[in-house]
mmCIF file with all atom_site columns, C-alpha atoms in Angstrom:
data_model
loop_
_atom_site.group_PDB
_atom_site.id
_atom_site.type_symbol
_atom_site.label_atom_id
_atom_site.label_alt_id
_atom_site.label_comp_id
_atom_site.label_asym_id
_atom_site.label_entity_id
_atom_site.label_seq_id
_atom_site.pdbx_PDB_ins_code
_atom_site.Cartn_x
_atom_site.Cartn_y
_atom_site.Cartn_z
_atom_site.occupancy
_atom_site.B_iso_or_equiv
_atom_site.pdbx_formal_charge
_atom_site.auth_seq_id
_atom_site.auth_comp_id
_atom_site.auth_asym_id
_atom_site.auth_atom_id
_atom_site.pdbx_PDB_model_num
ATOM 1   C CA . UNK A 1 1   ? 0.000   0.000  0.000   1.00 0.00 ? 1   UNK A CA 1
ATOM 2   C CA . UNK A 1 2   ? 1.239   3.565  -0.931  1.00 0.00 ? 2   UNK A CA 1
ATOM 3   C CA . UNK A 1 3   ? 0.833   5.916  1.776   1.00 0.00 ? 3   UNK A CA 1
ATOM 4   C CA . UNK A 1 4   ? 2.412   9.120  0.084   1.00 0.00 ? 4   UNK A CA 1
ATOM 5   C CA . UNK A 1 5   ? 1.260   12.529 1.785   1.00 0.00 ? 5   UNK A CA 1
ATOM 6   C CA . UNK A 1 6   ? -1.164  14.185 -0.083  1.00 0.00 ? 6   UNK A CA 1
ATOM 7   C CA . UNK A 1 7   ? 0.786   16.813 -2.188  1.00 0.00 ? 7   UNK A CA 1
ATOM 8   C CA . UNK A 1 8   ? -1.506  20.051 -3.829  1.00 0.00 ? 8   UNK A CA 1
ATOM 9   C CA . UNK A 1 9   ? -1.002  20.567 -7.054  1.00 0.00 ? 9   UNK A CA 1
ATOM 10  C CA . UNK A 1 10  ? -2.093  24.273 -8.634  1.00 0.00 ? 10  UNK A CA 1
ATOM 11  C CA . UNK A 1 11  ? -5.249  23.160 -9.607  1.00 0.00 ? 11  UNK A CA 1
ATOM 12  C CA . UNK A 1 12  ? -6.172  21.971 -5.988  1.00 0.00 ? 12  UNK A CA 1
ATOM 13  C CA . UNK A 1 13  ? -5.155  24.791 -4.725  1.00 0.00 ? 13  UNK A CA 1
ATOM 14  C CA . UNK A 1 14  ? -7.172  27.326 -6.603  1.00 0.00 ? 14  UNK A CA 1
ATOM 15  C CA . UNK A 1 15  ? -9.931  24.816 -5.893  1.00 0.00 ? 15  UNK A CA 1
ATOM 16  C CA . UNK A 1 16  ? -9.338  25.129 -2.534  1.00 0.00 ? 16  UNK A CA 1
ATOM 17  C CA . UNK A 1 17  ? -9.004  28.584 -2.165  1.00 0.00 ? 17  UNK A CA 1
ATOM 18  C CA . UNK A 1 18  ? -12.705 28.604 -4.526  1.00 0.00 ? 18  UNK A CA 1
ATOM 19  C CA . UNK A 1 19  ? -14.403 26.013 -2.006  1.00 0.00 ? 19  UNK A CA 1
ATOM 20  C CA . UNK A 1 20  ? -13.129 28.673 0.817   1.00 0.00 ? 20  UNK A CA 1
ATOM 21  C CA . UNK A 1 21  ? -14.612 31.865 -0.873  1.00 0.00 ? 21  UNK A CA 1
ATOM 22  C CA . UNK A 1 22  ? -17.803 30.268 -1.627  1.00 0.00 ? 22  UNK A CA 1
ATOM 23  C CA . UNK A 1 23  ? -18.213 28.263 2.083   1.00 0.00 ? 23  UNK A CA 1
ATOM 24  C CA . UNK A 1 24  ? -18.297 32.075 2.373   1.00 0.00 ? 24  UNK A CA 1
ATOM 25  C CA . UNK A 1 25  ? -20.724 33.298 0.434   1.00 0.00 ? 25  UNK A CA 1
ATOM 26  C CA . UNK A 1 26  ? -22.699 30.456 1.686   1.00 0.00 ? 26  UNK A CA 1
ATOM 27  C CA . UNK A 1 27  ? -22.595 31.496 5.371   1.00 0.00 ? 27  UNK A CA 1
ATOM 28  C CA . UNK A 1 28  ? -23.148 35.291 4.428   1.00 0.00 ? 28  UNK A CA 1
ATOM 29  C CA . UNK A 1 29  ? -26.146 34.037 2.173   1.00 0.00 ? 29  UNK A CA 1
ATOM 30  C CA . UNK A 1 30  ? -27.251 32.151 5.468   1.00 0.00 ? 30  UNK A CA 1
ATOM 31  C CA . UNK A 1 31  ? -27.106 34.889 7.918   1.00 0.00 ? 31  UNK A CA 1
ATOM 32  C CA . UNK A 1 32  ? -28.411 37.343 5.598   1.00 0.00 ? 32  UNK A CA 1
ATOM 33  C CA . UNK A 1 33  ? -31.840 34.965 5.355   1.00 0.00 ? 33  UNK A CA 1
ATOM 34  C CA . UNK A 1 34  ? -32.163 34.563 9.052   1.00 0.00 ? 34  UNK A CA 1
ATOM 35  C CA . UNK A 1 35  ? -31.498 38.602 8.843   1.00 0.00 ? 35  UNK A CA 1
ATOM 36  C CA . UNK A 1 36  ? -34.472 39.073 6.751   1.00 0.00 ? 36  UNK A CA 1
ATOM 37  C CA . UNK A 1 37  ? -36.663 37.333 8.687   1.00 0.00 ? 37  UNK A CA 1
ATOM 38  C CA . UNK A 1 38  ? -36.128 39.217 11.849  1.00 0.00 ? 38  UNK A CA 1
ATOM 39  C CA . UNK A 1 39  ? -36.625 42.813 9.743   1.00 0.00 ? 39  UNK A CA 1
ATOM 40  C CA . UNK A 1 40  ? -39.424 41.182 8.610   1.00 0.00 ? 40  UNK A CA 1
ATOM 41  C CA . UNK A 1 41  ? -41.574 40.319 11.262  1.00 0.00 ? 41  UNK A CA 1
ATOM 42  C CA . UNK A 1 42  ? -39.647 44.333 12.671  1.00 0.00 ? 42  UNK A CA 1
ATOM 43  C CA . UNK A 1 43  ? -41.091 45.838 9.337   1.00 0.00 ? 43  UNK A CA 1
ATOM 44  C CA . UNK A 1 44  ? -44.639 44.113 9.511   1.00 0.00 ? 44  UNK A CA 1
ATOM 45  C CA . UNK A 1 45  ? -45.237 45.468 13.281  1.00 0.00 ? 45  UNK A CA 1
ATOM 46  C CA . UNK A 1 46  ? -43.610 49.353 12.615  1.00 0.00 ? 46  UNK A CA 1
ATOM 47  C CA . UNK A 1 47  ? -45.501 49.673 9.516   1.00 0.00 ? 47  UNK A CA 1
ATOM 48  C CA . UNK A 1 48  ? -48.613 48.394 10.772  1.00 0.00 ? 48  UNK A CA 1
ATOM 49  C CA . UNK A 1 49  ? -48.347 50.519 14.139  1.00 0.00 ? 49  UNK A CA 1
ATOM 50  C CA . UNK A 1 50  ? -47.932 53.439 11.929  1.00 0.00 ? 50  UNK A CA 1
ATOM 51  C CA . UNK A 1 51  ? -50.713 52.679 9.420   1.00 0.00 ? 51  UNK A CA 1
ATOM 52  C CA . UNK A 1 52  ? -53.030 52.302 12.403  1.00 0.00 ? 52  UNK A CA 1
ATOM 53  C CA . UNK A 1 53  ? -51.527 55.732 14.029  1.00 0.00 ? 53  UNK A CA 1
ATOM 54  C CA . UNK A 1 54  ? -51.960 57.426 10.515  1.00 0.00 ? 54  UNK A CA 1
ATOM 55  C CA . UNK A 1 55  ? -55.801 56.028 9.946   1.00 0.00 ? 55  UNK A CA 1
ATOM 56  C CA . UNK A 1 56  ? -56.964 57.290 13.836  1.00 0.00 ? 56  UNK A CA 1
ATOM 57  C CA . UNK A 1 57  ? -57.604 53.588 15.083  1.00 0.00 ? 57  UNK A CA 1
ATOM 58  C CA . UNK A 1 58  ? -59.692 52.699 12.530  1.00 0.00 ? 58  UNK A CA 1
ATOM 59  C CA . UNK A 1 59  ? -59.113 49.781 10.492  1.00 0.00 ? 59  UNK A CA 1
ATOM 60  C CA . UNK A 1 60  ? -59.669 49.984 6.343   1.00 0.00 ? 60  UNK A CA 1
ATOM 61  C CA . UNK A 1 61  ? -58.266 47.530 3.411   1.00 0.00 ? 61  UNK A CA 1
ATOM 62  C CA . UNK A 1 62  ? -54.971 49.143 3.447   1.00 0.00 ? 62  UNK A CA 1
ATOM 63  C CA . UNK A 1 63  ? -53.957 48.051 6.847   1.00 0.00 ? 63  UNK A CA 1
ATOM 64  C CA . UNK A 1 64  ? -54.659 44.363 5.795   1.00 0.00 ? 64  UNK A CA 1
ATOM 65  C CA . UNK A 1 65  ? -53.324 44.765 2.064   1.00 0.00 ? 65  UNK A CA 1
ATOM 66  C CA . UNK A 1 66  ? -49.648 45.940 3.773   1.00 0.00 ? 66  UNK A CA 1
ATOM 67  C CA . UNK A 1 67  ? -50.029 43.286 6.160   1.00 0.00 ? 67  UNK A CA 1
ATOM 68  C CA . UNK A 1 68  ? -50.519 40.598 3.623   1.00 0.00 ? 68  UNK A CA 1
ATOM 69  C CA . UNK A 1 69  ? -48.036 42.063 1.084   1.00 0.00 ? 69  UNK A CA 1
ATOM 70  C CA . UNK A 1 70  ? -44.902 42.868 3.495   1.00 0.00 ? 70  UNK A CA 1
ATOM 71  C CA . UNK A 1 71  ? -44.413 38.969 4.539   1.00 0.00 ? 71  UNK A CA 1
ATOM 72  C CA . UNK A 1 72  ? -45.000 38.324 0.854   1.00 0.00 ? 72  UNK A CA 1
ATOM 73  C CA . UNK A 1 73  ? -42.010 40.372 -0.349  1.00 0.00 ? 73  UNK A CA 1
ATOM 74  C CA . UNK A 1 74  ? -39.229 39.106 2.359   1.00 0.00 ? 74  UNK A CA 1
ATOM 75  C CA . UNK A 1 75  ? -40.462 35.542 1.238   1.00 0.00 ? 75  UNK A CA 1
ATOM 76  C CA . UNK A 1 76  ? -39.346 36.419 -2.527  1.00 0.00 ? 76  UNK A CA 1
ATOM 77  C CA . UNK A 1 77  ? -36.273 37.659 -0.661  1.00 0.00 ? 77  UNK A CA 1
ATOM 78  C CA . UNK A 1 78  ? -35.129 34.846 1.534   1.00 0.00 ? 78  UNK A CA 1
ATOM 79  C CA . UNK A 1 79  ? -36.350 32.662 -1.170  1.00 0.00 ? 79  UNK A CA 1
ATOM 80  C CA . UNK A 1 80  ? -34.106 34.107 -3.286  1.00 0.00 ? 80  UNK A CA 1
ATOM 81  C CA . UNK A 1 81  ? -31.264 33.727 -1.163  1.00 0.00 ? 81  UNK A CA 1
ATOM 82  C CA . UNK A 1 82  ? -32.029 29.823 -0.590  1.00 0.00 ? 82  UNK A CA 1
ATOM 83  C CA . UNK A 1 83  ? -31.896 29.117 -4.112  1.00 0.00 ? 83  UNK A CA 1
ATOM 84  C CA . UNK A 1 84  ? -28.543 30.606 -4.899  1.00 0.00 ? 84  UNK A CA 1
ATOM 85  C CA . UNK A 1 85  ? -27.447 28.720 -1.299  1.00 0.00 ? 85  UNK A CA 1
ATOM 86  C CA . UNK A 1 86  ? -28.321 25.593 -3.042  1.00 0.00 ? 86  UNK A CA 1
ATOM 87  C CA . UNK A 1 87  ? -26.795 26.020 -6.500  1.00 0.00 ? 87  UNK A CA 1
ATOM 88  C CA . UNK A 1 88  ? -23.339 27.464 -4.423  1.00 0.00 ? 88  UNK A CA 1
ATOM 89  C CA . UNK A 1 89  ? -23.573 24.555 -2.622  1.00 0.00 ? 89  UNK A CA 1
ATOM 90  C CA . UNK A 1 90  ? -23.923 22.271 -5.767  1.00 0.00 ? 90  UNK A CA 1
ATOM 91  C CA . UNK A 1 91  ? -20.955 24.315 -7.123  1.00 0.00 ? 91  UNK A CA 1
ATOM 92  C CA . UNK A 1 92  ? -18.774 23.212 -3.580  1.00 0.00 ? 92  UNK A CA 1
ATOM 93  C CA . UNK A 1 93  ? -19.872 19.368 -4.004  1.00 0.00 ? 93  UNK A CA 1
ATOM 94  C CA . UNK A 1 94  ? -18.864 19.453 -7.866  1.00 0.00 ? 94  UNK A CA 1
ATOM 95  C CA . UNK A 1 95  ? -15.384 20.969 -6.797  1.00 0.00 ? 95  UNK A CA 1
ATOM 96  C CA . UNK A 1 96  ? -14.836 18.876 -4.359  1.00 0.00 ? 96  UNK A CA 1
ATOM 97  C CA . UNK A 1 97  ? -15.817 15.862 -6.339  1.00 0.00 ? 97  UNK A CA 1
ATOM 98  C CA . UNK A 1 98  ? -12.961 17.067 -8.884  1.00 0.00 ? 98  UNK A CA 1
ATOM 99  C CA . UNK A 1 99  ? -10.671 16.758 -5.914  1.00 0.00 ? 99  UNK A CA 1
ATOM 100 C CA . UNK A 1 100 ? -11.714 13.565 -4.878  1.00 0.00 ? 100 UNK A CA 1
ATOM 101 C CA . UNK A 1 101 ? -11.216 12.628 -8.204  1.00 0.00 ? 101 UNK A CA 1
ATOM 102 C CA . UNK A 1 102 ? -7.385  13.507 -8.623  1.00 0.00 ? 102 UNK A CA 1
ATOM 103 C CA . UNK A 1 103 ? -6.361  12.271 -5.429  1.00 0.00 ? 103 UNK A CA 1
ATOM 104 C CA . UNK A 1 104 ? -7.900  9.249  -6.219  1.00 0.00 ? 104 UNK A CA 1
ATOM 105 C CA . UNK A 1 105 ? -9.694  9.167  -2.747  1.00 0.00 ? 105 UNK A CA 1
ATOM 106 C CA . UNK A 1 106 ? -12.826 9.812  -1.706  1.00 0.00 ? 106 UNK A CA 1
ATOM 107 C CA . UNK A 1 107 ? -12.674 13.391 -0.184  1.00 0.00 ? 107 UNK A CA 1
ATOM 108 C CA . UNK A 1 108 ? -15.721 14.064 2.772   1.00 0.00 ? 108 UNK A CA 1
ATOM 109 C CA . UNK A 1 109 ? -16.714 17.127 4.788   1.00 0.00 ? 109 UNK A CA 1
ATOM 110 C CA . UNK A 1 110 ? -15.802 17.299 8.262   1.00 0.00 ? 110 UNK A CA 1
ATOM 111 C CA . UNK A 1 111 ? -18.999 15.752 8.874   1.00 0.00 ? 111 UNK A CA 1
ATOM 112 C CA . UNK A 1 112 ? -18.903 12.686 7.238   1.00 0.00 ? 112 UNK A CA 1
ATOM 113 C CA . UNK A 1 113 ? -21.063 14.111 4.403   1.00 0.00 ? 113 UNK A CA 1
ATOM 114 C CA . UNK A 1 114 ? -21.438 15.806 0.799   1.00 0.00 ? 114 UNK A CA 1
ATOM 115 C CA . UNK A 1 115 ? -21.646 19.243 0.972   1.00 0.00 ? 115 UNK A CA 1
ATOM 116 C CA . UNK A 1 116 ? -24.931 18.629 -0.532  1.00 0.00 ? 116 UNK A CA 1
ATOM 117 C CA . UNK A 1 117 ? -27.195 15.999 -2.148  1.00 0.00 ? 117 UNK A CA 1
ATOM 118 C CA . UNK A 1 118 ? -26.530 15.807 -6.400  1.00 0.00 ? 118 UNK A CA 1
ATOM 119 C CA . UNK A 1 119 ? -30.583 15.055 -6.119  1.00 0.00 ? 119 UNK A CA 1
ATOM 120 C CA . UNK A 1 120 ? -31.148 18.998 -4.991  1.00 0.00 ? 120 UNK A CA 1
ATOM 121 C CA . UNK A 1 121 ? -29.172 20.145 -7.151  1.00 0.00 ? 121 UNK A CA 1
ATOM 122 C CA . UNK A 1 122 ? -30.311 18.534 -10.133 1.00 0.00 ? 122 UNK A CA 1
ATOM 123 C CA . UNK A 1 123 ? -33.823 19.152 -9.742  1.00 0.00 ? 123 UNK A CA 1
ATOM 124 C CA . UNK A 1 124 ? -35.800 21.303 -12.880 1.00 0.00 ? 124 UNK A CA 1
ATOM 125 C CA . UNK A 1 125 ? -35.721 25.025 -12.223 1.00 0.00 ? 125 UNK A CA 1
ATOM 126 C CA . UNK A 1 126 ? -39.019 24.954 -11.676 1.00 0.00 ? 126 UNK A CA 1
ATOM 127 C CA . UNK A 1 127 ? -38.640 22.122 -8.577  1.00 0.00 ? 127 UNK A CA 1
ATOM 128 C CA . UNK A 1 128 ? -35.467 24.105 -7.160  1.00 0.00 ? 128 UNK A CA 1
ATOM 129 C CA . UNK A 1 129 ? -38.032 27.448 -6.970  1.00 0.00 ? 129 UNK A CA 1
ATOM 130 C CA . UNK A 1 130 ? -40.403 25.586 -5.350  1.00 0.00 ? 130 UNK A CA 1
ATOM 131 C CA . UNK A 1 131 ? -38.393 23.958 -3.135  1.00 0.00 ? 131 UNK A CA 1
ATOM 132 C CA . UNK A 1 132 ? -37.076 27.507 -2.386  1.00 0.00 ? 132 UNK A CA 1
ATOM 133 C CA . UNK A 1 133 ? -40.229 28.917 -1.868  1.00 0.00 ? 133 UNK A CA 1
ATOM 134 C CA . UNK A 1 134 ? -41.667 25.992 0.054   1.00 0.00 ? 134 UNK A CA 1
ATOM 135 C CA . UNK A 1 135 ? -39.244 24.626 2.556   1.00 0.00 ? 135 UNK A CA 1
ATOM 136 C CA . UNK A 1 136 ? -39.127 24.530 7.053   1.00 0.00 ? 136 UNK A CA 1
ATOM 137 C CA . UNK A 1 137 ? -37.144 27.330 7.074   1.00 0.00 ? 137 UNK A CA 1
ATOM 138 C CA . UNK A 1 138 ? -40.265 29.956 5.244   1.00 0.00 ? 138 UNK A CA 1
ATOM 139 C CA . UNK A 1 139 ? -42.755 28.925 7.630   1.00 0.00 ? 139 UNK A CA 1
ATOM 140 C CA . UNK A 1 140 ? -42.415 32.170 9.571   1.00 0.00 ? 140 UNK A CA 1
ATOM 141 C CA . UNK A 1 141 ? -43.845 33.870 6.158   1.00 0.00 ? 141 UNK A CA 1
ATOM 142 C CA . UNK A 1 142 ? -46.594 31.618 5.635   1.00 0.00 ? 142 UNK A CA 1
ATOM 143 C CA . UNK A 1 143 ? -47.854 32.466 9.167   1.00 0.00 ? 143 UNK A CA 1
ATOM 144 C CA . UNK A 1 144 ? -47.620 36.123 8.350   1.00 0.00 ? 144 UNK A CA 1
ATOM 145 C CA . UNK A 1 145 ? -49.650 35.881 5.259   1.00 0.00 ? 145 UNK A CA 1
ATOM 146 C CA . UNK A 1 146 ? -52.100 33.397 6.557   1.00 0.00 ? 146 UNK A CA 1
ATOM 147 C CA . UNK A 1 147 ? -52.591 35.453 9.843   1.00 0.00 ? 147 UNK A CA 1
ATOM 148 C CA . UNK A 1 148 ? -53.234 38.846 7.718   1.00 0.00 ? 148 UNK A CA 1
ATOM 149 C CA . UNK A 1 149 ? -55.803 36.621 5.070   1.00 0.00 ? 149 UNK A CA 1
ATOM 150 C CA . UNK A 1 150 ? -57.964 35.570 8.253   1.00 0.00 ? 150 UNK A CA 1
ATOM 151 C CA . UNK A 1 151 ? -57.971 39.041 10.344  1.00 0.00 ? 151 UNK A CA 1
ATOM 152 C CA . UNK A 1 152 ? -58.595 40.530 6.692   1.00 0.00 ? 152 UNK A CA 1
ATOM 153 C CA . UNK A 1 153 ? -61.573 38.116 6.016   1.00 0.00 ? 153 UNK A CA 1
ATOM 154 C CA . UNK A 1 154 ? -62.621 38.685 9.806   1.00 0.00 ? 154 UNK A CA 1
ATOM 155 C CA . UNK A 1 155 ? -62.584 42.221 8.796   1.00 0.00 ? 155 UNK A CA 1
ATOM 156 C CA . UNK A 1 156 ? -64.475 41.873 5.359   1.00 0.00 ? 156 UNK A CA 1
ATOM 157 C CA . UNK A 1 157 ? -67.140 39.949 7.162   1.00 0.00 ? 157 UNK A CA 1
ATOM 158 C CA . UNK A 1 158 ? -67.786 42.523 9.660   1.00 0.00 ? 158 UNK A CA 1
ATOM 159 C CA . UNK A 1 159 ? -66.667 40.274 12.427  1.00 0.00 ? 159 UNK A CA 1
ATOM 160 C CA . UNK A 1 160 ? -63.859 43.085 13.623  1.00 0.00 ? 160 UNK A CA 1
ATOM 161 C CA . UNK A 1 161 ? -64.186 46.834 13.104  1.00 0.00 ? 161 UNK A CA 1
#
């Protein structure tokens, strides 16, 4: 058995140094979702407060369109920011399957793990925006706008005023 050290060549190392910047990306990406969801829900009460201020205390279409419509635009947002998570991430598990590859080993996150499944990654568009859209982490947003239809129907029925 051959136990030489593993020895970089050029190539590894810019793919290295390109699995480091985008690990970074990654985490920004990350933080900056779990950001948007706190300035959401910060965003949906100010507004709101001030809408209800501005109207006197009474309550009128407005109040319930911005309440439906702010949760609606951070979930485009941190939807957005998912998907391109997921493609960087299929981007880190191709590089690192080119390592893997040279060495002639079989090259594993500190976990144990790919970086990512090949099956999310290779999903039609149209199944990676859904599964953007639709996944644990936007079920803050689907409270919001669920919360805002029912007080708004509530409202529209005459059942608050």
């Amino acid at each position: 058995m051959d136990n030489k050290p593993y020895a970089k060549t050029l190539q590894d190392e810019l793919d290295w140094k390109l699995l480091d910047q985008l690990y970074g990306v990654v985490a920004q990406i990350s933080s900056f979702c779990f950001e948007t969801k706190k300035f959401c829900v910060t965003t949906e009460f100010v507004v709101l407060t001030l809408m209800v201020k501005f109207t006197n205390g009474t309550l009128d279409h407005s109040i319930f369109v911005a309440a439906f419509v702010i949760p609606l635009c951070f979930w485009f947002l941190d939807a957005t920011g998912y998907f391109y998570q997921v493609k960087l991430r299929g981007t880190m598990e191709s590089i690192r399957q080119h390592l893997a590859a040279r060495e002639g080993s079989t090259l594993v996150t500190a976990q144990g793990e790919k970086v990512i499944s090949p099956e999310r990654v290779s999903h039609s568009a149209l199944k990676r925006v859904l599964e953007a859209t639709f996944n644990h982490s936007m079920w803050l947003y689907a409270v919001l706008v669920s919360a805002a239809l029912i007080v708004w129907a509530l409202f529209i029925w005459k059942l608050i005023k």
